[in-house]
Amino acid sequence: EAQVTQNPRYLITVTGKKLTVTCSQNMNHEYMSWYRQDPGLGLRQIYYSMNVEVTDKGDVPEGYKVSRKEKRNFPLILESPSPNQTSLYFCASSLASGVEQYFGPGTRLTVT
Amino acid sequence: GNSVTQMEGPVTLSEEAFLTINCTYTATGYPSLFWYVQYPGEGLQLLLKATKADDKGSNKGFEATYRKETTSFHLEKGSVQVSDSAVYFCALRSAGGTSYGKLTFGQGTILTVHP
């Protein structure tokens, strides 16, 4: 089944403790992206990747890092999480940057 | 920069009522327009899309027409069902430049349909 998977689905952590949210797709998509969803703000792009080893900042990249060493994986790294990063995070992928994006199920992160 | 504005929610309707969710946008060039739906506890799913002016996207009884003259892409359904209860997002995809491929979302509209 074609899908985008994220892990974990739920995470509660404390300020400053490094964490990684994994994202994997099995559709051989070149383009991958991370969004955060906050009430009243919709989804905002954090980082995106056009292909392996090619990443760039979205609208809200501060406090986040990403890497794209393999085509299928696009982990989101929070080196020192803060409470304002409490949010619902979505990974998405598409065959190229200009076509329909497929979304993962989301990761709800709480930073205390 | 690009932006998408959706009507304020939440929207509460009775089953079989007519639905309209307004969406207007600001963008350079000729963006593609989308409606995504998010059911409780799930990720976003593409509901419909339109890639050029006057195109009508449709799916599952929902429709939206790309109106360049009014920069709008309003979502409509003639008769809603309880199963349509979800959050609806209007989005645009940049047509070119350094933001090519990026999706810009509206704030989302919560729809609740009662029996």
PDB file of N, CA, C and O in Angstrom, chain A residues 6 9-10 35-44 87-91 101 103-108, chain B residues 6 19 21 34-48 59-60 62 75 82-91 105-113:
ATOM      1  N   GLN A   6       4.784   8.044   9.740  1.00  0.00           N
ATOM      2  CA  GLN A   6       5.475   8.909  10.692  1.00  0.00           C
ATOM      3  C   GLN A   6       5.553   8.179  12.027  1.00  0.00           C
ATOM      4  O   GLN A   6       4.602   7.503  12.425  1.00  0.00           O
ATOM      5  N   ARG A   9       3.596   8.671  16.739  1.00  0.00           N
ATOM      6  CA  ARG A   9       2.362   9.393  16.487  1.00  0.00           C
ATOM      7  C   ARG A   9       2.087  10.400  17.601  1.00  0.00           C
ATOM      8  O   ARG A   9       1.468  11.438  17.371  1.00  0.00           O
ATOM      9  N   TYR A  10       2.525  10.080  18.798  1.00  0.00           N
ATOM     10  CA  TYR A  10       2.333  10.965  19.941  1.00  0.00           C
ATOM     11  C   TYR A  10       3.641  11.002  20.734  1.00  0.00           C
ATOM     12  O   TYR A  10       4.294   9.981  20.916  1.00  0.00           O
ATOM     13  N   TYR A  35       5.361  19.974   7.708  1.00  0.00           N
ATOM     14  CA  TYR A  35       4.475  21.070   8.085  1.00  0.00           C
ATOM     15  C   TYR A  35       4.155  20.952   9.570  1.00  0.00           C
ATOM     16  O   TYR A  35       4.160  19.872  10.140  1.00  0.00           O
ATOM     17  N   ARG A  36       3.820  22.086  10.155  1.00  0.00           N
ATOM     18  CA  ARG A  36       3.213  22.066  11.474  1.00  0.00           C
ATOM     19  C   ARG A  36       1.831  22.703  11.388  1.00  0.00           C
ATOM     20  O   ARG A  36       1.612  23.641  10.606  1.00  0.00           O
ATOM     21  N   GLN A  37       0.903  22.133  12.160  1.00  0.00           N
ATOM     22  CA  GLN A  37      -0.480  22.611  12.152  1.00  0.00           C
ATOM     23  C   GLN A  37      -0.819  23.176  13.519  1.00  0.00           C
ATOM     24  O   GLN A  37      -0.719  22.466  14.537  1.00  0.00           O
ATOM     25  N   ASP A  38      -1.238  24.411  13.557  1.00  0.00           N
ATOM     26  CA  ASP A  38      -1.619  25.073  14.799  1.00  0.00           C
ATOM     27  C   ASP A  38      -2.998  25.700  14.627  1.00  0.00           C
ATOM     28  O   ASP A  38      -3.311  26.213  13.539  1.00  0.00           O
ATOM     29  N   PRO A  39      -3.801  25.682  15.676  1.00  0.00           N
ATOM     30  CA  PRO A  39      -5.172  26.201  15.575  1.00  0.00           C
ATOM     31  C   PRO A  39      -5.205  27.630  15.045  1.00  0.00           C
ATOM     32  O   PRO A  39      -4.470  28.498  15.515  1.00  0.00           O
ATOM     33  N   GLY A  40      -6.063  27.850  14.068  1.00  0.00           N
ATOM     34  CA  GLY A  40      -6.227  29.184  13.501  1.00  0.00           C
ATOM     35  C   GLY A  40      -5.157  29.602  12.515  1.00  0.00           C
ATOM     36  O   GLY A  40      -5.245  30.672  11.915  1.00  0.00           O
ATOM     37  N   LEU A  41      -4.138  28.762  12.342  1.00  0.00           N
ATOM     38  CA  LEU A  41      -3.027  29.117  11.448  1.00  0.00           C
ATOM     39  C   LEU A  41      -2.912  28.178  10.256  1.00  0.00           C
ATOM     40  O   LEU A  41      -2.074  28.393   9.377  1.00  0.00           O
ATOM     41  N   GLY A  42      -3.689  27.127  10.224  1.00  0.00           N
ATOM     42  CA  GLY A  42      -3.567  26.164   9.137  1.00  0.00           C
ATOM     43  C   GLY A  42      -2.259  25.409   9.225  1.00  0.00           C
ATOM     44  O   GLY A  42      -1.707  25.217  10.315  1.00  0.00           O
ATOM     45  N   LEU A  43      -1.740  24.975   8.097  1.00  0.00           N
ATOM     46  CA  LEU A  43      -0.456  24.286   8.048  1.00  0.00           C
ATOM     47  C   LEU A  43       0.612  25.228   7.514  1.00  0.00           C
ATOM     48  O   LEU A  43       0.393  25.930   6.530  1.00  0.00           O
ATOM     49  N   ARG A  44       1.750  25.209   8.148  1.00  0.00           N
ATOM     50  CA  ARG A  44       2.869  26.033   7.717  1.00  0.00           C
ATOM     51  C   ARG A  44       4.070  25.145   7.442  1.00  0.00           C
ATOM     52  O   ARG A  44       4.385  24.249   8.220  1.00  0.00           O
ATOM     53  N   SER A  87       2.884  21.131  18.904  1.00  0.00           N
ATOM     54  CA  SER A  87       2.092  21.268  17.685  1.00  0.00           C
ATOM     55  C   SER A  87       1.785  19.891  17.118  1.00  0.00           C
ATOM     56  O   SER A  87       2.218  18.862  17.647  1.00  0.00           O
ATOM     57  N   LEU A  88       1.035  19.892  16.030  1.00  0.00           N
ATOM     58  CA  LEU A  88       0.760  18.681  15.253  1.00  0.00           C
ATOM     59  C   LEU A  88       1.592  18.768  13.981  1.00  0.00           C
ATOM     60  O   LEU A  88       1.485  19.743  13.233  1.00  0.00           O
ATOM     61  N   TYR A  89       2.420  17.753  13.748  1.00  0.00           N
ATOM     62  CA  TYR A  89       3.362  17.789  12.635  1.00  0.00           C
ATOM     63  C   TYR A  89       2.974  16.776  11.552  1.00  0.00           C
ATOM     64  O   TYR A  89       2.621  15.634  11.851  1.00  0.00           O
ATOM     65  N   PHE A  90       3.067  17.232  10.311  1.00  0.00           N
ATOM     66  CA  PHE A  90       2.757  16.370   9.182  1.00  0.00           C
ATOM     67  C   PHE A  90       3.922  16.332   8.210  1.00  0.00           C
ATOM     68  O   PHE A  90       4.502  17.362   7.866  1.00  0.00           O
ATOM     69  N   CYS A  91       4.200  15.117   7.755  1.00  0.00           N
ATOM     70  CA  CYS A  91       5.142  14.914   6.669  1.00  0.00           C
ATOM     71  C   CYS A  91       4.340  14.674   5.397  1.00  0.00           C
ATOM     72  O   CYS A  91       3.238  14.099   5.442  1.00  0.00           O
ATOM     73  N   GLN A 101       0.467  16.300  -3.219  1.00  0.00           N
ATOM     74  CA  GLN A 101       1.229  15.817  -2.084  1.00  0.00           C
ATOM     75  C   GLN A 101       0.391  14.838  -1.266  1.00  0.00           C
ATOM     76  O   GLN A 101      -0.799  15.052  -1.059  1.00  0.00           O
ATOM     77  N   PHE A 103      -0.021  13.011   2.423  1.00  0.00           N
ATOM     78  CA  PHE A 103       0.317  13.341   3.800  1.00  0.00           C
ATOM     79  C   PHE A 103       0.363  12.100   4.694  1.00  0.00           C
ATOM     80  O   PHE A 103      -0.416  11.161   4.519  1.00  0.00           O
ATOM     81  N   GLY A 104       1.268  12.152   5.663  1.00  0.00           N
ATOM     82  CA  GLY A 104       1.294  11.146   6.706  1.00  0.00           C
ATOM     83  C   GLY A 104       0.193  11.393   7.723  1.00  0.00           C
ATOM     84  O   GLY A 104      -0.526  12.389   7.641  1.00  0.00           O
ATOM     85  N   PRO A 105       0.057  10.503   8.727  1.00  0.00           N
ATOM     86  CA  PRO A 105      -1.045  10.588   9.690  1.00  0.00           C
ATOM     87  C   PRO A 105      -0.843  11.643  10.767  1.00  0.00           C
ATOM     88  O   PRO A 105      -1.777  11.958  11.495  1.00  0.00           O
ATOM     89  N   GLY A 106       0.341  12.200  10.868  1.00  0.00           N
ATOM     90  CA  GLY A 106       0.588  13.260  11.844  1.00  0.00           C
ATOM     91  C   GLY A 106       1.274  12.754  13.107  1.00  0.00           C
ATOM     92  O   GLY A 106       1.124  11.595  13.494  1.00  0.00           O
ATOM     93  N   THR A 107       2.026  13.656  13.734  1.00  0.00           N
ATOM     94  CA  THR A 107       2.676  13.406  15.028  1.00  0.00           C
ATOM     95  C   THR A 107       2.316  14.548  15.955  1.00  0.00           C
ATOM     96  O   THR A 107       2.606  15.704  15.664  1.00  0.00           O
ATOM     97  N   ARG A 108       1.663  14.197  17.051  1.00  0.00           N
ATOM     98  CA  ARG A 108       1.295  15.235  18.023  1.00  0.00           C
ATOM     99  C   ARG A 108       2.399  15.317  19.068  1.00  0.00           C
ATOM    100  O   ARG A 108       2.627  14.375  19.810  1.00  0.00           O
TER     101      ARG A 108
ATOM    102  N   GLN B   6      -9.689  31.637   4.391  1.00  0.00           N
ATOM    103  CA  GLN B   6     -10.935  30.877   4.413  1.00  0.00           C
ATOM    104  C   GLN B   6     -11.947  31.559   5.317  1.00  0.00           C
ATOM    105  O   GLN B   6     -11.568  32.284   6.243  1.00  0.00           O
ATOM    106  N   LEU B  19     -23.895  23.340   1.550  1.00  0.00           N
ATOM    107  CA  LEU B  19     -22.647  23.806   2.148  1.00  0.00           C
ATOM    108  C   LEU B  19     -21.905  24.734   1.205  1.00  0.00           C
ATOM    109  O   LEU B  19     -21.760  24.434   0.012  1.00  0.00           O
ATOM    110  N   ILE B  21     -18.136  26.856   1.683  1.00  0.00           N
ATOM    111  CA  ILE B  21     -16.999  27.342   2.463  1.00  0.00           C
ATOM    112  C   ILE B  21     -16.204  28.252   1.528  1.00  0.00           C
ATOM    113  O   ILE B  21     -15.701  27.810   0.500  1.00  0.00           O
ATOM    114  N   PHE B  34      -6.359  23.899  -4.384  1.00  0.00           N
ATOM    115  CA  PHE B  34      -6.727  22.598  -3.823  1.00  0.00           C
ATOM    116  C   PHE B  34      -7.683  22.783  -2.648  1.00  0.00           C
ATOM    117  O   PHE B  34      -7.656  23.802  -1.946  1.00  0.00           O
ATOM    118  N   TRP B  35      -8.487  21.761  -2.435  1.00  0.00           N
ATOM    119  CA  TRP B  35      -9.176  21.581  -1.167  1.00  0.00           C
ATOM    120  C   TRP B  35      -8.731  20.245  -0.590  1.00  0.00           C
ATOM    121  O   TRP B  35      -8.795  19.209  -1.268  1.00  0.00           O
ATOM    122  N   TYR B  36      -8.259  20.311   0.669  1.00  0.00           N
ATOM    123  CA  TYR B  36      -7.897  19.115   1.415  1.00  0.00           C
ATOM    124  C   TYR B  36      -8.902  18.924   2.536  1.00  0.00           C
ATOM    125  O   TYR B  36      -9.429  19.892   3.083  1.00  0.00           O
ATOM    126  N   VAL B  37      -9.113  17.665   2.933  1.00  0.00           N
ATOM    127  CA  VAL B  37     -10.013  17.348   4.030  1.00  0.00           C
ATOM    128  C   VAL B  37      -9.250  16.533   5.076  1.00  0.00           C
ATOM    129  O   VAL B  37      -8.416  15.689   4.733  1.00  0.00           O
ATOM    130  N   GLN B  38      -9.518  16.841   6.323  1.00  0.00           N
ATOM    131  CA  GLN B  38      -8.873  16.135   7.435  1.00  0.00           C
ATOM    132  C   GLN B  38      -9.950  15.584   8.352  1.00  0.00           C
ATOM    133  O   GLN B  38     -10.616  16.331   9.065  1.00  0.00           O
ATOM    134  N   TYR B  39     -10.121  14.265   8.331  1.00  0.00           N
ATOM    135  CA  TYR B  39     -11.068  13.615   9.229  1.00  0.00           C
ATOM    136  C   TYR B  39     -10.435  13.451  10.600  1.00  0.00           C
ATOM    137  O   TYR B  39      -9.196  13.427  10.718  1.00  0.00           O
ATOM    138  N   PRO B  40     -11.231  13.350  11.643  1.00  0.00           N
ATOM    139  CA  PRO B  40     -10.691  13.288  13.004  1.00  0.00           C
ATOM    140  C   PRO B  40      -9.600  12.239  13.165  1.00  0.00           C
ATOM    141  O   PRO B  40      -9.785  11.072  12.799  1.00  0.00           O
ATOM    142  N   GLY B  41      -8.463  12.668  13.681  1.00  0.00           N
ATOM    143  CA  GLY B  41      -7.362  11.752  13.961  1.00  0.00           C
ATOM    144  C   GLY B  41      -6.574  11.302  12.753  1.00  0.00           C
ATOM    145  O   GLY B  41      -5.707  10.416  12.869  1.00  0.00           O
ATOM    146  N   GLU B  42      -6.838  11.898  11.595  1.00  0.00           N
ATOM    147  CA  GLU B  42      -6.154  11.461  10.386  1.00  0.00           C
ATOM    148  C   GLU B  42      -5.343  12.586   9.759  1.00  0.00           C
ATOM    149  O   GLU B  42      -5.470  13.753  10.135  1.00  0.00           O
ATOM    150  N   GLY B  43      -4.535  12.226   8.766  1.00  0.00           N
ATOM    151  CA  GLY B  43      -3.803  13.233   8.006  1.00  0.00           C
ATOM    152  C   GLY B  43      -4.696  13.864   6.954  1.00  0.00           C
ATOM    153  O   GLY B  43      -5.880  13.550   6.848  1.00  0.00           O
ATOM    154  N   LEU B  44      -4.123  14.761   6.178  1.00  0.00           N
ATOM    155  CA  LEU B  44      -4.886  15.455   5.148  1.00  0.00           C
ATOM    156  C   LEU B  44      -5.020  14.581   3.909  1.00  0.00           C
ATOM    157  O   LEU B  44      -4.084  13.888   3.515  1.00  0.00           O
ATOM    158  N   GLN B  45      -6.189  14.669   3.277  1.00  0.00           N
ATOM    159  CA  GLN B  45      -6.419  13.960   2.021  1.00  0.00           C
ATOM    160  C   GLN B  45      -6.846  14.985   0.980  1.00  0.00           C
ATOM    161  O   GLN B  45      -7.634  15.884   1.290  1.00  0.00           O
ATOM    162  N   LEU B  46      -6.354  14.830  -0.218  1.00  0.00           N
ATOM    163  CA  LEU B  46      -6.780  15.717  -1.290  1.00  0.00           C
ATOM    164  C   LEU B  46      -8.241  15.441  -1.623  1.00  0.00           C
ATOM    165  O   LEU B  46      -8.626  14.301  -1.899  1.00  0.00           O
ATOM    166  N   LEU B  47      -9.060  16.488  -1.606  1.00  0.00           N
ATOM    167  CA  LEU B  47     -10.470  16.353  -1.936  1.00  0.00           C
ATOM    168  C   LEU B  47     -10.711  16.667  -3.406  1.00  0.00           C
ATOM    169  O   LEU B  47     -11.356  15.908  -4.119  1.00  0.00           O
ATOM    170  N   LEU B  48     -10.186  17.807  -3.863  1.00  0.00           N
ATOM    171  CA  LEU B  48     -10.312  18.171  -5.263  1.00  0.00           C
ATOM    172  C   LEU B  48      -9.287  19.236  -5.601  1.00  0.00           C
ATOM    173  O   LEU B  48      -8.701  19.835  -4.703  1.00  0.00           O
ATOM    174  N   ASN B  59     -15.423  16.059  -6.513  1.00  0.00           N
ATOM    175  CA  ASN B  59     -15.157  14.747  -5.923  1.00  0.00           C
ATOM    176  C   ASN B  59     -16.143  14.536  -4.785  1.00  0.00           C
ATOM    177  O   ASN B  59     -16.383  15.442  -3.981  1.00  0.00           O
ATOM    178  N   LYS B  60     -16.709  13.360  -4.681  1.00  0.00           N
ATOM    179  CA  LYS B  60     -17.609  12.979  -3.583  1.00  0.00           C
ATOM    180  C   LYS B  60     -18.754  13.970  -3.404  1.00  0.00           C
ATOM    181  O   LYS B  60     -19.219  14.192  -2.285  1.00  0.00           O
ATOM    182  N   PHE B  62     -18.618  17.160  -3.789  1.00  0.00           N
ATOM    183  CA  PHE B  62     -18.084  18.498  -3.565  1.00  0.00           C
ATOM    184  C   PHE B  62     -17.621  19.090  -4.898  1.00  0.00           C
ATOM    185  O   PHE B  62     -17.140  18.369  -5.772  1.00  0.00           O
ATOM    186  N   LEU B  75     -15.744  26.189  -1.897  1.00  0.00           N
ATOM    187  CA  LEU B  75     -16.147  24.788  -1.853  1.00  0.00           C
ATOM    188  C   LEU B  75     -17.656  24.702  -1.634  1.00  0.00           C
ATOM    189  O   LEU B  75     -18.188  25.391  -0.761  1.00  0.00           O
ATOM    190  N   VAL B  82     -23.601  13.379   7.577  1.00  0.00           N
ATOM    191  CA  VAL B  82     -22.878  13.362   8.850  1.00  0.00           C
ATOM    192  C   VAL B  82     -21.413  12.989   8.633  1.00  0.00           C
ATOM    193  O   VAL B  82     -20.514  13.531   9.282  1.00  0.00           O
ATOM    194  N   SER B  83     -21.171  12.091   7.684  1.00  0.00           N
ATOM    195  CA  SER B  83     -19.803  11.630   7.407  1.00  0.00           C
ATOM    196  C   SER B  83     -18.919  12.704   6.792  1.00  0.00           C
ATOM    197  O   SER B  83     -17.697  12.504   6.659  1.00  0.00           O
ATOM    198  N   ASP B  84     -19.482  13.832   6.412  1.00  0.00           N
ATOM    199  CA  ASP B  84     -18.689  14.953   5.885  1.00  0.00           C
ATOM    200  C   ASP B  84     -18.078  15.805   6.993  1.00  0.00           C
ATOM    201  O   ASP B  84     -17.304  16.725   6.707  1.00  0.00           O
ATOM    202  N   SER B  85     -18.429  15.524   8.217  1.00  0.00           N
ATOM    203  CA  SER B  85     -17.873  16.272   9.347  1.00  0.00           C
ATOM    204  C   SER B  85     -16.353  16.108   9.365  1.00  0.00           C
ATOM    205  O   SER B  85     -15.842  14.984   9.447  1.00  0.00           O
ATOM    206  N   ALA B  86     -15.644  17.218   9.292  1.00  0.00           N
ATOM    207  CA  ALA B  86     -14.185  17.188   9.162  1.00  0.00           C
ATOM    208  C   ALA B  86     -13.680  18.626   9.159  1.00  0.00           C
ATOM    209  O   ALA B  86     -14.457  19.571   9.257  1.00  0.00           O
ATOM    210  N   VAL B  87     -12.364  18.766   9.034  1.00  0.00           N
ATOM    211  CA  VAL B  87     -11.764  20.082   8.839  1.00  0.00           C
ATOM    212  C   VAL B  87     -11.371  20.200   7.366  1.00  0.00           C
ATOM    213  O   VAL B  87     -10.752  19.289   6.809  1.00  0.00           O
ATOM    214  N   TYR B  88     -11.723  21.311   6.756  1.00  0.00           N
ATOM    215  CA  TYR B  88     -11.466  21.526   5.336  1.00  0.00           C
ATOM    216  C   TYR B  88     -10.441  22.649   5.166  1.00  0.00           C
ATOM    217  O   TYR B  88     -10.589  23.723   5.756  1.00  0.00           O
ATOM    218  N   PHE B  89      -9.431  22.375   4.346  1.00  0.00           N
ATOM    219  CA  PHE B  89      -8.371  23.340   4.102  1.00  0.00           C
ATOM    220  C   PHE B  89      -8.322  23.706   2.628  1.00  0.00           C
ATOM    221  O   PHE B  89      -8.255  22.827   1.765  1.00  0.00           O
ATOM    222  N   CYS B  90      -8.319  24.989   2.361  1.00  0.00           N
ATOM    223  CA  CYS B  90      -8.052  25.492   1.021  1.00  0.00           C
ATOM    224  C   CYS B  90      -6.548  25.731   0.914  1.00  0.00           C
ATOM    225  O   CYS B  90      -5.911  26.161   1.896  1.00  0.00           O
ATOM    226  N   ALA B  91      -5.970  25.440  -0.239  1.00  0.00           N
ATOM    227  CA  ALA B  91      -4.526  25.607  -0.396  1.00  0.00           C
ATOM    228  C   ALA B  91      -4.199  25.994  -1.824  1.00  0.00           C
ATOM    229  O   ALA B  91      -4.961  25.693  -2.755  1.00  0.00           O
ATOM    230  N   PHE B 105      -1.459  27.087   2.884  1.00  0.00           N
ATOM    231  CA  PHE B 105      -2.770  26.671   3.372  1.00  0.00           C
ATOM    232  C   PHE B 105      -3.534  27.827   3.999  1.00  0.00           C
ATOM    233  O   PHE B 105      -2.943  28.737   4.598  1.00  0.00           O
ATOM    234  N   GLY B 106      -4.855  27.740   3.913  1.00  0.00           N
ATOM    235  CA  GLY B 106      -5.715  28.581   4.732  1.00  0.00           C
ATOM    236  C   GLY B 106      -5.756  28.027   6.142  1.00  0.00           C
ATOM    237  O   GLY B 106      -5.147  26.999   6.439  1.00  0.00           O
ATOM    238  N   GLN B 107      -6.508  28.701   7.014  1.00  0.00           N
ATOM    239  CA  GLN B 107      -6.474  28.333   8.427  1.00  0.00           C
ATOM    240  C   GLN B 107      -7.348  27.131   8.755  1.00  0.00           C
ATOM    241  O   GLN B 107      -7.299  26.614   9.863  1.00  0.00           O
ATOM    242  N   GLY B 108      -8.129  26.663   7.805  1.00  0.00           N
ATOM    243  CA  GLY B 108      -8.986  25.507   8.042  1.00  0.00           C
ATOM    244  C   GLY B 108     -10.368  25.913   8.533  1.00  0.00           C
ATOM    245  O   GLY B 108     -10.517  26.888   9.276  1.00  0.00           O
ATOM    246  N   THR B 109     -11.371  25.168   8.123  1.00  0.00           N
ATOM    247  CA  THR B 109     -12.751  25.386   8.560  1.00  0.00           C
ATOM    248  C   THR B 109     -13.305  24.078   9.096  1.00  0.00           C
ATOM    249  O   THR B 109     -13.312  23.071   8.390  1.00  0.00           O
ATOM    250  N   ILE B 110     -13.743  24.111  10.351  1.00  0.00           N
ATOM    251  CA  ILE B 110     -14.318  22.918  10.968  1.00  0.00           C
ATOM    252  C   ILE B 110     -15.786  22.813  10.564  1.00  0.00           C
ATOM    253  O   ILE B 110     -16.557  23.759  10.778  1.00  0.00           O
ATOM    254  N   LEU B 111     -16.154  21.691   9.984  1.00  0.00           N
ATOM    255  CA  LEU B 111     -17.550  21.445   9.604  1.00  0.00           C
ATOM    256  C   LEU B 111     -18.103  20.327  10.476  1.00  0.00           C
ATOM    257  O   LEU B 111     -17.510  19.251  10.573  1.00  0.00           O
ATOM    258  N   THR B 112     -19.240  20.589  11.091  1.00  0.00           N
ATOM    259  CA  THR B 112     -19.955  19.575  11.852  1.00  0.00           C
ATOM    260  C   THR B 112     -21.356  19.441  11.268  1.00  0.00           C
ATOM    261  O   THR B 112     -22.062  20.442  11.119  1.00  0.00           O
ATOM    262  N   VAL B 113     -21.735  18.212  10.932  1.00  0.00           N
ATOM    263  CA  VAL B 113     -23.058  17.949  10.366  1.00  0.00           C
ATOM    264  C   VAL B 113     -23.839  17.082  11.355  1.00  0.00           C
ATOM    265  O   VAL B 113     -23.381  16.015  11.755  1.00  0.00           O
TER     266      VAL B 113
END
